[in-house]
């Protein structure tokens, strides 16, 4: 039986790259998205082209009922053996003092509460031999001053979630790791108000360029594979030296 992996936020960006890579590696994929139906259909077609099964579910990861529905749908393909906790958002770049309560709550809701709700469903359902990868960020250790400290703090919470959950689930044979990307070329930066942020940031990245979604997906696919069978509780930084 093929592995069945849930990817949250799989319609675009890093999540879509993960879904494609995992399908190529033999995973059946169930991914969720919130509103970009066109992008979801494109990712679905790419996965089907690999010959794997795939379902796209419109589901908001901050809503427990929709998360439940996502995992119920995934379970129709077989036991859920993988989760990529990826659906995340930023808010407009700016000084800490300008942060609005609405933006703060939304960032915490999606990046922390959403991750926990999905990890909880996964932990309740996964058989031994399964694995979870949480998408963190290099921001967790850099702090993102002048940009979005609240987002960086939520990503630091992702790292802590990874460490605690890895220890709690290890006796059940479930591995939990994180991937911390640096600055990656996706539409996330449009929401932050600086669409060309990846290229503008190139000067301060030791490798001199932003990352591409496929370069993150390779690390995620490895962490979900049997080759990573003794790897748990780690945060793998994929950030071009940042
Ligand atoms: P994108 O904005 O390109 O894609 C985000 C994806 O998440 C979309 O599929 C979107 O779907 C979905 N999504 C957003 N909110 C929700 C929600 N509440 N419920 C369900 N789906 C949702 O982002 P990236 O690919 O850049 O980011 C992916 C992850 O990587 C995030 O966790 C981000 O914090 C992290 N990251 C990104 C970096 C970067 O430089 N890009 C750097 C470090 C970490 P839809 O469009 O349909 O709403």
GROMACS .gro file of C-alpha atoms and ligand atoms in nm:
model
  290
    1UNK     CA    1   0.000   0.000   0.000
    2UNK     CA    2   0.127   0.348  -0.090
    3UNK     CA    3   0.196   0.602   0.182
    4UNK     CA    4  -0.090   0.852   0.221
    5UNK     CA    5   0.030   1.203   0.304
    6UNK     CA    6  -0.169   1.513   0.396
    7UNK     CA    7  -0.019   1.845   0.284
    8UNK     CA    8  -0.180   2.160   0.424
    9UNK     CA    9  -0.168   2.462   0.193
   10UNK     CA   10  -0.080   2.241  -0.101
   11UNK     CA   11  -0.224   2.458  -0.377
   12UNK     CA   12   0.069   2.697  -0.417
   13UNK     CA   13   0.429   2.768  -0.318
   14UNK     CA   14   0.623   2.533  -0.091
   15UNK     CA   15   0.318   2.313  -0.019
   16UNK     CA   16   0.253   2.253  -0.390
   17UNK     CA   17   0.621   2.168  -0.445
   18UNK     CA   18   0.607   1.921  -0.154
   19UNK     CA   19   0.292   1.761  -0.294
   20UNK     CA   20   0.458   1.714  -0.636
   21UNK     CA   21   0.785   1.578  -0.494
   22UNK     CA   22   0.608   1.340  -0.259
   23UNK     CA   23   0.385   1.211  -0.540
   24UNK     CA   24   0.695   1.147  -0.750
   25UNK     CA   25   0.837   0.954  -0.452
   26UNK     CA   26   0.526   0.733  -0.446
   27UNK     CA   27   0.294   0.905  -0.198
   28UNK     CA   28  -0.079   0.942  -0.251
   29UNK     CA   29  -0.161   1.301  -0.160
   30UNK     CA   30  -0.452   1.479   0.003
   31UNK     CA   31  -0.395   1.852   0.026
   32UNK     CA   32  -0.602   2.143   0.148
   33UNK     CA   33  -0.618   2.504   0.046
   34UNK     CA   34  -0.839   2.794   0.137
   35UNK     CA   35  -0.943   2.993  -0.166
   36UNK     CA   36  -0.715   2.959  -0.471
   37UNK     CA   37  -0.917   2.694  -0.658
   38UNK     CA   38  -0.734   2.751  -0.987
   39UNK     CA   39  -0.396   2.681  -0.828
   40UNK     CA   40  -0.539   2.377  -0.647
   41UNK     CA   41  -0.661   2.228  -0.977
   42UNK     CA   42  -0.318   2.281  -1.133
   43UNK     CA   43  -0.141   2.102  -0.845
   44UNK     CA   44  -0.399   1.822  -0.858
   45UNK     CA   45  -0.332   1.775  -1.231
   46UNK     CA   46   0.046   1.767  -1.168
   47UNK     CA   47   0.005   1.495  -0.904
   48UNK     CA   48  -0.228   1.288  -1.122
   49UNK     CA   49   0.033   1.309  -1.400
   50UNK     CA   50   0.271   1.114  -1.175
   51UNK     CA   51   0.017   0.832  -1.157
   52UNK     CA   52  -0.057   0.878  -0.788
   53UNK     CA   53  -0.396   0.932  -0.629
   54UNK     CA   54  -0.474   1.285  -0.510
   55UNK     CA   55  -0.763   1.479  -0.356
   56UNK     CA   56  -0.780   1.856  -0.308
   57UNK     CA   57  -0.997   1.964  -0.014
   58UNK     CA   58  -1.103   2.326   0.046
   59UNK     CA   59  -1.041   2.344   0.421
   60UNK     CA   60  -0.927   2.619   0.655
   61UNK     CA   61  -0.672   2.475   0.898
   62UNK     CA   62  -0.784   2.712   1.175
   63UNK     CA   63  -1.129   2.548   1.187
   64UNK     CA   64  -1.137   2.217   1.381
   65UNK     CA   65  -1.438   2.084   1.187
   66UNK     CA   66  -1.275   2.153   0.851
   67UNK     CA   67  -0.950   1.993   0.970
   68UNK     CA   68  -1.148   1.687   1.081
   69UNK     CA   69  -1.309   1.672   0.737
   70UNK     CA   70  -0.967   1.699   0.570
   71UNK     CA   71  -0.833   1.400   0.763
   72UNK     CA   72  -1.155   1.199   0.716
   73UNK     CA   73  -1.118   1.257   0.341
   74UNK     CA   74  -0.752   1.150   0.350
   75UNK     CA   75  -0.844   0.833   0.538
   76UNK     CA   76  -1.060   0.722   0.244
   77UNK     CA   77  -0.731   0.653   0.059
   78UNK     CA   78  -0.592   0.434   0.338
   79UNK     CA   79  -0.409   0.481   0.669
   80UNK     CA   80  -0.261   0.833   0.691
   81UNK     CA   81   0.116   0.790   0.721
   82UNK     CA   82   0.242   1.144   0.657
   83UNK     CA   83   0.160   1.506   0.735
   84UNK     CA   84   0.327   1.818   0.600
   85UNK     CA   85   0.206   2.100   0.825
   86UNK     CA   86   0.270   2.383   0.581
   87UNK     CA   87  -0.027   2.624   0.550
   88UNK     CA   88   0.109   2.951   0.683
   89UNK     CA   89   0.070   3.325   0.644
   90UNK     CA   90   0.253   3.647   0.718
   91UNK     CA   91   0.108   3.993   0.757
   92UNK     CA   92   0.227   4.323   0.612
   93UNK     CA   93   0.593   4.398   0.682
   94UNK     CA   94   0.641   4.685   0.927
   95UNK     CA   95   0.757   4.797   1.268
   96UNK     CA   96   0.639   4.603   1.573
   97UNK     CA   97   0.453   4.908   1.704
   98UNK     CA   98   0.229   4.917   1.393
   99UNK     CA   99   0.113   4.555   1.424
  100UNK     CA  100  -0.267   4.533   1.445
  101UNK     CA  101  -0.449   4.291   1.672
  102UNK     CA  102  -0.631   4.146   1.369
  103UNK     CA  103  -0.303   4.063   1.192
  104UNK     CA  104  -0.150   3.927   1.512
  105UNK     CA  105  -0.443   3.694   1.578
  106UNK     CA  106  -0.453   3.573   1.217
  107UNK     CA  107  -0.082   3.489   1.209
  108UNK     CA  108  -0.103   3.298   1.538
  109UNK     CA  109  -0.427   3.129   1.433
  110UNK     CA  110  -0.290   2.990   1.103
  111UNK     CA  111   0.076   2.932   1.192
  112UNK     CA  112   0.030   2.790   1.541
  113UNK     CA  113  -0.327   2.684   1.615
  114UNK     CA  114  -0.374   2.542   1.264
  115UNK     CA  115  -0.051   2.340   1.296
  116UNK     CA  116  -0.159   2.202   1.633
  117UNK     CA  117  -0.508   2.106   1.511
  118UNK     CA  118  -0.360   1.919   1.215
  119UNK     CA  119  -0.087   1.752   1.421
  120UNK     CA  120  -0.353   1.641   1.669
  121UNK     CA  121  -0.561   1.474   1.397
  122UNK     CA  122  -0.248   1.310   1.259
  123UNK     CA  123  -0.129   1.186   1.599
  124UNK     CA  124  -0.470   1.033   1.673
  125UNK     CA  125  -0.487   0.847   1.344
  126UNK     CA  126  -0.134   0.758   1.234
  127UNK     CA  127  -0.004   0.402   1.256
  128UNK     CA  128   0.349   0.324   1.372
  129UNK     CA  129   0.606   0.409   1.105
  130UNK     CA  130   0.439   0.742   1.017
  131UNK     CA  131   0.600   1.086   1.016
  132UNK     CA  132   0.512   1.455   1.045
  133UNK     CA  133   0.707   1.749   0.901
  134UNK     CA  134   0.626   2.099   1.026
  135UNK     CA  135   0.732   2.388   0.802
  136UNK     CA  136   0.902   2.637   1.031
  137UNK     CA  137   1.121   2.928   0.920
  138UNK     CA  138   1.472   3.062   0.966
  139UNK     CA  139   1.280   3.358   1.113
  140UNK     CA  140   1.236   3.147   1.429
  141UNK     CA  141   1.601   3.210   1.518
  142UNK     CA  142   1.656   3.542   1.335
  143UNK     CA  143   1.355   3.718   1.495
  144UNK     CA  144   1.257   3.923   1.186
  145UNK     CA  145   1.313   4.268   1.342
  146UNK     CA  146   1.139   4.550   1.155
  147UNK     CA  147   0.946   4.295   0.950
  148UNK     CA  148   0.719   4.060   1.147
  149UNK     CA  149   0.843   3.958   1.490
  150UNK     CA  150   0.505   3.801   1.574
  151UNK     CA  151   0.543   3.567   1.272
  152UNK     CA  152   0.897   3.475   1.383
  153UNK     CA  153   0.763   3.400   1.733
  154UNK     CA  154   0.494   3.174   1.589
  155UNK     CA  155   0.763   2.988   1.393
  156UNK     CA  156   0.972   2.948   1.710
  157UNK     CA  157   0.661   2.787   1.858
  158UNK     CA  158   0.662   2.548   1.560
  159UNK     CA  159   1.012   2.438   1.657
  160UNK     CA  160   0.901   2.376   2.016
  161UNK     CA  161   0.594   2.188   1.894
  162UNK     CA  162   0.827   1.972   1.686
  163UNK     CA  163   1.058   1.889   1.978
  164UNK     CA  164   0.778   1.809   2.224
  165UNK     CA  165   0.570   1.611   1.982
  166UNK     CA  166   0.872   1.412   1.864
  167UNK     CA  167   0.934   1.299   2.222
  168UNK     CA  168   0.569   1.226   2.296
  169UNK     CA  169   0.511   1.029   1.977
  170UNK     CA  170   0.844   0.844   1.955
  171UNK     CA  171   0.714   0.551   2.166
  172UNK     CA  172   0.428   0.520   1.915
  173UNK     CA  173   0.671   0.493   1.624
  174UNK     CA  174   0.582   0.835   1.480
  175UNK     CA  175   0.867   1.072   1.386
  176UNK     CA  176   0.824   1.451   1.398
  177UNK     CA  177   1.067   1.696   1.239
  178UNK     CA  178   1.067   2.050   1.103
  179UNK     CA  179   1.213   2.217   0.796
  180UNK     CA  180   1.311   2.581   0.840
  181UNK     CA  181   1.332   2.753   0.502
  182UNK     CA  182   1.508   3.085   0.456
  183UNK     CA  183   1.367   3.328   0.201
  184UNK     CA  184   1.190   3.135  -0.073
  185UNK     CA  185   1.039   3.264  -0.395
  186UNK     CA  186   0.661   3.228  -0.342
  187UNK     CA  187   0.349   3.447  -0.332
  188UNK     CA  188   0.376   3.470   0.048
  189UNK     CA  189   0.579   3.787   0.005
  190UNK     CA  190   0.295   3.953  -0.186
  191UNK     CA  191   0.083   3.930   0.129
  192UNK     CA  192   0.367   4.088   0.323
  193UNK     CA  193   0.346   4.385   0.086
  194UNK     CA  194   0.690   4.330  -0.070
  195UNK     CA  195   0.646   4.085  -0.360
  196UNK     CA  196   1.010   4.119  -0.467
  197UNK     CA  197   1.143   4.061  -0.113
  198UNK     CA  198   1.325   3.737  -0.215
  199UNK     CA  199   1.538   3.919  -0.473
  200UNK     CA  200   1.584   4.228  -0.255
  201UNK     CA  201   1.712   4.003   0.026
  202UNK     CA  202   1.969   3.826  -0.193
  203UNK     CA  203   2.253   4.048  -0.065
  204UNK     CA  204   2.215   3.928   0.293
  205UNK     CA  205   2.184   3.558   0.205
  206UNK     CA  206   2.529   3.392   0.219
  207UNK     CA  207   2.454   3.191  -0.097
  208UNK     CA  208   2.355   3.517  -0.268
  209UNK     CA  209   2.007   3.413  -0.382
  210UNK     CA  210   1.663   3.317  -0.249
  211UNK     CA  211   1.557   2.955  -0.240
  212UNK     CA  212   1.309   2.787  -0.473
  213UNK     CA  213   1.012   2.581  -0.345
  214UNK     CA  214   1.157   2.263  -0.498
  215UNK     CA  215   1.471   2.305  -0.284
  216UNK     CA  216   1.254   2.293   0.030
  217UNK     CA  217   1.046   2.001  -0.096
  218UNK     CA  218   1.355   1.780  -0.129
  219UNK     CA  219   1.427   1.810   0.243
  220UNK     CA  220   1.064   1.744   0.334
  221UNK     CA  221   1.050   1.436   0.113
  222UNK     CA  222   1.366   1.299   0.273
  223UNK     CA  223   1.234   1.354   0.626
  224UNK     CA  224   0.917   1.160   0.536
  225UNK     CA  225   1.115   0.875   0.384
  226UNK     CA  226   1.254   0.559   0.543
  227UNK     CA  227   1.603   0.703   0.488
  228UNK     CA  228   1.526   0.935   0.781
  229UNK     CA  229   1.413   0.646   1.002
  230UNK     CA  230   1.633   0.752   1.299
  231UNK     CA  231   1.572   1.126   1.259
  232UNK     CA  232   1.318   1.283   1.493
  233UNK     CA  233   1.287   1.609   1.688
  234UNK     CA  234   1.519   1.796   1.455
  235UNK     CA  235   1.482   2.128   1.275
  236UNK     CA  236   1.651   2.106   0.936
  237UNK     CA  237   1.751   2.452   0.817
  238UNK     CA  238   1.730   2.498   0.440
  239UNK     CA  239   1.819   2.864   0.411
  240UNK     CA  240   2.122   2.918   0.187
  241UNK     CA  241   2.339   2.990   0.491
  242UNK     CA  242   2.105   3.241   0.658
  243LIG     P1  243   0.217   3.072  -0.009
  243LIG     O1  244   0.147   3.197   0.031
  243LIG     O2  245   0.284   3.065  -0.141
  243LIG     O3  246   0.113   2.949  -0.001
  243LIG     C1  247   0.039   2.932   0.114
  243LIG     C2  248  -0.051   2.811   0.100
  243LIG     O4  249  -0.123   2.793   0.222
  243LIG     C3  250  -0.157   2.826  -0.009
  243LIG     O5  251  -0.181   2.698  -0.062
  243LIG     C4  252  -0.279   2.875   0.069
  243LIG     O6  253  -0.400   2.841   0.005
  243LIG     C5  254  -0.264   2.798   0.197
  243LIG     N1  255  -0.327   2.853   0.315
  243LIG     C6  256  -0.304   2.973   0.375
  243LIG     N2  257  -0.379   2.986   0.485
  243LIG     C7  258  -0.451   2.871   0.495
  243LIG     C8  259  -0.546   2.823   0.587
  243LIG     N3  260  -0.585   2.895   0.694
  243LIG     N4  261  -0.601   2.701   0.567
  243LIG     C9  262  -0.564   2.627   0.461
  243LIG     N5  263  -0.473   2.666   0.371
  243LIG    C10  264  -0.419   2.787   0.387
  243LIG     O7  265   0.318   3.042   0.109
  243LIG     P2  266   0.461   2.966   0.110
  243LIG     O8  267   0.456   2.850   0.021
  243LIG     O9  268   0.567   3.067   0.091
  243LIG    O10  269   0.468   2.921   0.262
  243LIG    C11  270   0.446   2.787   0.304
  243LIG    C12  271   0.502   2.770   0.443
  243LIG    O11  272   0.642   2.799   0.441
  243LIG    C13  273   0.442   2.865   0.547
  243LIG    O12  274   0.426   2.797   0.669
  243LIG    C14  275   0.546   2.975   0.558
  243LIG    O13  276   0.539   3.039   0.684
  243LIG    C15  277   0.673   2.894   0.542
  243LIG     N6  278   0.789   2.971   0.501
  243LIG    C16  279   0.790   3.041   0.383
  243LIG    C17  280   0.902   3.113   0.347
  243LIG    C18  281   0.910   3.193   0.222
  243LIG    O14  282   1.006   3.272   0.206
  243LIG     N7  283   0.819   3.177   0.128
  243LIG    C19  284   1.022   3.117   0.433
  243LIG    C20  285   1.010   3.040   0.555
  243LIG    C21  286   0.898   2.971   0.585
  243LIG     P3  287  -0.497   2.952  -0.063
  243LIG    O15  288  -0.412   3.035  -0.153
  243LIG    O16  289  -0.601   2.874  -0.136
  243LIG    O17  290  -0.558   3.032   0.048
   0.00000   0.00000   0.00000
